[in-house]
Short mmCIF file of N, CA and C in Angstrom, two decimals:
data_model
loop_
_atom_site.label_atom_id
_atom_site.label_comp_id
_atom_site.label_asym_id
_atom_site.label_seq_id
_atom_site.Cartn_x
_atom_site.Cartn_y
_atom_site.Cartn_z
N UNK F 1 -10.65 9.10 -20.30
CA UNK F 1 -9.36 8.67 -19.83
C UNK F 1 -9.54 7.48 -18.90
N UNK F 2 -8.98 6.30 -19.21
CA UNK F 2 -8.66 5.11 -18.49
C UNK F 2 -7.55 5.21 -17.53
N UNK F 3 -8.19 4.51 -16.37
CA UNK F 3 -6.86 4.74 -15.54
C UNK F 3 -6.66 3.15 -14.88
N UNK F 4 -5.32 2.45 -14.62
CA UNK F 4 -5.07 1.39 -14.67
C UNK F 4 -5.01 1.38 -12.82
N UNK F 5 -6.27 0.86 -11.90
CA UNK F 5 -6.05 0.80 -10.41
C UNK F 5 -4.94 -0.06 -9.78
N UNK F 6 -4.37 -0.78 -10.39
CA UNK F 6 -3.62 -1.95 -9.63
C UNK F 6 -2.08 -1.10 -10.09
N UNK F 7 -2.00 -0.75 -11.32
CA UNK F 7 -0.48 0.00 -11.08
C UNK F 7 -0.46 1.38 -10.84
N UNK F 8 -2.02 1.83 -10.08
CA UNK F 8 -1.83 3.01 -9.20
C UNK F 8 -1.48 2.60 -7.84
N UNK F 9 -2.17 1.60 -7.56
CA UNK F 9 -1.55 1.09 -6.05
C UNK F 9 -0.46 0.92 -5.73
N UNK F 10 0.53 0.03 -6.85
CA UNK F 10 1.48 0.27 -6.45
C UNK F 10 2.44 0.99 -6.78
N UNK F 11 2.26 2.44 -7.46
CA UNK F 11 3.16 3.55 -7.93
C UNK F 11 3.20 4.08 -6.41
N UNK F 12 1.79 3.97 -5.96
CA UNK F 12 2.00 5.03 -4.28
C UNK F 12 2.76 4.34 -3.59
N UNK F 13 2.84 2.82 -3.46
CA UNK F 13 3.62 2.01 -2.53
C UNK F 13 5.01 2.46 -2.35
N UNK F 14 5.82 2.26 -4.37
CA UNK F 14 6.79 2.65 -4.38
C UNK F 14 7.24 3.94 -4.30
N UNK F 15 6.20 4.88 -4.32
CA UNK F 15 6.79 6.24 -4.06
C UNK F 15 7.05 6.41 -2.76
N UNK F 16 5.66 6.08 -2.27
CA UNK F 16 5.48 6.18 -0.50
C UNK F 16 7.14 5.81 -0.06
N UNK F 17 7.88 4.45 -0.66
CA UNK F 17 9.11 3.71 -0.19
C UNK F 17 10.16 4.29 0.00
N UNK F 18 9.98 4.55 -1.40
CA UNK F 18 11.53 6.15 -1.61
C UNK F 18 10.90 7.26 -0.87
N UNK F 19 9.99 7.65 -0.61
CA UNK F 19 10.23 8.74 0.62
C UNK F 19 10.40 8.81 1.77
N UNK F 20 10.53 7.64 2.04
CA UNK F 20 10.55 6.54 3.43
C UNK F 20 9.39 6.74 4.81
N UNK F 21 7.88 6.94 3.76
CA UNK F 21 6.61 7.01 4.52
C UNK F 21 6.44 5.85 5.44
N UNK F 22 6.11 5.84 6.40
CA UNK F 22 5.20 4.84 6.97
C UNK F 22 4.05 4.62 6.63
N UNK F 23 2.84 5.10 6.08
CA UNK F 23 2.38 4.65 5.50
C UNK F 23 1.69 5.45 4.05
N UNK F 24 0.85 4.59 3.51
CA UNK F 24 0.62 5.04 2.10
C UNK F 24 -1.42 4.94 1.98
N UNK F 25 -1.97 5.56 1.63
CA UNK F 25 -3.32 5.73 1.55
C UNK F 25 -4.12 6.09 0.34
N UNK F 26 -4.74 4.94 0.00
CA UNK F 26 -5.49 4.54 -1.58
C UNK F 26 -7.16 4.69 -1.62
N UNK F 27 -7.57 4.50 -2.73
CA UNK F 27 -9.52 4.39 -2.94
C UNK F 27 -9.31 2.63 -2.23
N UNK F 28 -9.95 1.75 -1.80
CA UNK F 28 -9.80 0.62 -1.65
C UNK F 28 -10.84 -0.62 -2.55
N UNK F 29 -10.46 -1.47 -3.07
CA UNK F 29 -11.10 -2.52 -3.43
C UNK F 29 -10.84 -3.70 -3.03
N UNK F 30 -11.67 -4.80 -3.32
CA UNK F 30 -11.44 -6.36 -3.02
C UNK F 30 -9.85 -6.94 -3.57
N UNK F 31 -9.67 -6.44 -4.80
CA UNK F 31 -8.52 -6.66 -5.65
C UNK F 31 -7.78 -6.30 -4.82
N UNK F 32 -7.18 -4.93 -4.25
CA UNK F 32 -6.59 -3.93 -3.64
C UNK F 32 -6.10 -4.97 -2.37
N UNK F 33 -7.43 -5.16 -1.76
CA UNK F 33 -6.94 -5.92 -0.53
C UNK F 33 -6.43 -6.83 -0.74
N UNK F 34 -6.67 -7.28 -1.92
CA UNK F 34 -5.76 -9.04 -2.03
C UNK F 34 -4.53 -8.89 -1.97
N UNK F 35 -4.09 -7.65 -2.77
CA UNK F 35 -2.68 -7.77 -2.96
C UNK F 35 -1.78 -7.21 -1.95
N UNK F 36 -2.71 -6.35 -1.22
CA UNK F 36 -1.80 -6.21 0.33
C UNK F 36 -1.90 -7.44 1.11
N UNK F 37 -2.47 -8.10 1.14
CA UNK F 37 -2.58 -9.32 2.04
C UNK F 37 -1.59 -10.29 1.89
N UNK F 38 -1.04 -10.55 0.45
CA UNK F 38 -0.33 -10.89 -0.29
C UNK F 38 0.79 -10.50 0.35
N UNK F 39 1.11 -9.72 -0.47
CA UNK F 39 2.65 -8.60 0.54
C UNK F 39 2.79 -8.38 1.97
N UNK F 40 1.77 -8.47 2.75
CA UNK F 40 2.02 -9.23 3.97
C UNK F 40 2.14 -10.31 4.22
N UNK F 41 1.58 -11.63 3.56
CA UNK F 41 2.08 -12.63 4.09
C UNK F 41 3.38 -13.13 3.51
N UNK F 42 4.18 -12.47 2.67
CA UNK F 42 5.19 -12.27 2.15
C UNK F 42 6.46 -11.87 2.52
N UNK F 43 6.34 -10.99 3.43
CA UNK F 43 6.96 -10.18 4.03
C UNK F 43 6.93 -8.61 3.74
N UNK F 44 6.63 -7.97 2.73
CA UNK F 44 7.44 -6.96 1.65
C UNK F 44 6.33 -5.97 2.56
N UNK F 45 5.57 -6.23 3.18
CA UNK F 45 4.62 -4.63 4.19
C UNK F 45 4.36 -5.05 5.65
N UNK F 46 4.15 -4.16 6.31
CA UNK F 46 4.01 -4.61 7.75
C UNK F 46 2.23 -4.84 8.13
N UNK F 47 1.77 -3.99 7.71
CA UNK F 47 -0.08 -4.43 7.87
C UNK F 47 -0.94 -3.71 6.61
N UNK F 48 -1.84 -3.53 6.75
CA UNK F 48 -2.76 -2.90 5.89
C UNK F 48 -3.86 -2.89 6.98
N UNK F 49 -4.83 -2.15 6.43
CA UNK F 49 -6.26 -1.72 7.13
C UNK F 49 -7.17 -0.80 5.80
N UNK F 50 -8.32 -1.16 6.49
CA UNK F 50 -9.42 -0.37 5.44
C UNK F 50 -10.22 0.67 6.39
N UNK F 51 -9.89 1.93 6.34
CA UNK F 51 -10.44 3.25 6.59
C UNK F 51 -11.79 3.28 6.11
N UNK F 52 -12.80 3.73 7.10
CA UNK F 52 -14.67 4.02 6.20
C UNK F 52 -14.08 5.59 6.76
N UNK F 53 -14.46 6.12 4.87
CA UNK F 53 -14.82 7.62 4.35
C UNK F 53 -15.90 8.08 4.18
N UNK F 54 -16.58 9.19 4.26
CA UNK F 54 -18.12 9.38 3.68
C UNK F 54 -18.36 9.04 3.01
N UNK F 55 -17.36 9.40 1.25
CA UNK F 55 -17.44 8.89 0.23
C UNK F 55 -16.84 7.54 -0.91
N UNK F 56 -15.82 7.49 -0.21
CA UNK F 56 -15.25 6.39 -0.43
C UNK F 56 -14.45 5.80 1.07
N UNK F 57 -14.20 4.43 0.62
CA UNK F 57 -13.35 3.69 1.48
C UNK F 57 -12.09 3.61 1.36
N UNK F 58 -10.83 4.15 2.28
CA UNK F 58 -9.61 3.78 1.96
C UNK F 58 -8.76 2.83 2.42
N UNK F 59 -7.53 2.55 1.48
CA UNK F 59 -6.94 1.12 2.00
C UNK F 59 -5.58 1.91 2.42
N UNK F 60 -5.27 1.31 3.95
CA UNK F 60 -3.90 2.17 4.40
C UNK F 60 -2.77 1.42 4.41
N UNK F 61 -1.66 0.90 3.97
CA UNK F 61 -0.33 0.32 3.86
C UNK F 61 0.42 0.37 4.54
N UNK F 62 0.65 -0.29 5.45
CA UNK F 62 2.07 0.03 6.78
C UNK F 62 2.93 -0.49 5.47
N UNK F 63 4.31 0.41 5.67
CA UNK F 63 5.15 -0.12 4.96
C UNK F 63 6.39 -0.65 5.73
N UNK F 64 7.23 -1.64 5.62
CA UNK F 64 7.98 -2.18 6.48
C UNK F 64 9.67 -1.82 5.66
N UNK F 65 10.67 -1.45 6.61
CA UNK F 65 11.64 -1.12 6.55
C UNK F 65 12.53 -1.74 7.55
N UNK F 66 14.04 -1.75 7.15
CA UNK F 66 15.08 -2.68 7.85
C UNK F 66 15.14 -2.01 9.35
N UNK F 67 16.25 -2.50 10.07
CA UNK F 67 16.91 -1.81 11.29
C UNK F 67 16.98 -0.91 11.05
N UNK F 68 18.08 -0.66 9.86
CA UNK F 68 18.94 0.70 9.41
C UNK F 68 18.10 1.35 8.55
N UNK F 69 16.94 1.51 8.37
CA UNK F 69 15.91 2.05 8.03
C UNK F 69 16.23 1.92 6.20
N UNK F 70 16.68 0.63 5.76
CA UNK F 70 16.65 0.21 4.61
C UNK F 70 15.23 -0.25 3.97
N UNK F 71 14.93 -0.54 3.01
CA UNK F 71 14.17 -0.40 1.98
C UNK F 71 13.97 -2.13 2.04
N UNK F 72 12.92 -2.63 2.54
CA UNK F 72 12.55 -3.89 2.11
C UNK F 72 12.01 -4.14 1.04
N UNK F 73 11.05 -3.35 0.19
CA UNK F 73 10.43 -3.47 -0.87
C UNK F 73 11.49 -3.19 -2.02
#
């Protein structure tokens, strides 16, 4: 079974959104980081960071929301 990493990243983003998480927590890669970096300098997230795991490394997603706690993404 193939699994597609870049539209797992952002299925959690958008789920994380609609549940109105602050943040969201992935396996992390170079790719991974690009595209949060991206969406931060964009506007559409508030930060990102990379977590060291024993076994893997994770990538964490601030997600950014309005005043009225609306949905920027």
């Amino acid at each position: 079974m193939l699994t597609d990493p870049i539209a797992d990243m952002l299925t959690r983003i958008r789920n994380a959104n609609k549940a109105l998480q602050e943040t969201v927590e992935m396996p992390t890669s170079r790719v991974k980081e690009g595209i949060a970096r991206l969406l931060q300098e964009e506007g559409y997230i508030n930060g990102f960071s990379v977590r060291s795991g024993e076994s893997f490394d994770s990538l964490v997603v601030e997600l950014k929301y309005g005043a009225s706690r609306e949905r920027i993404i």
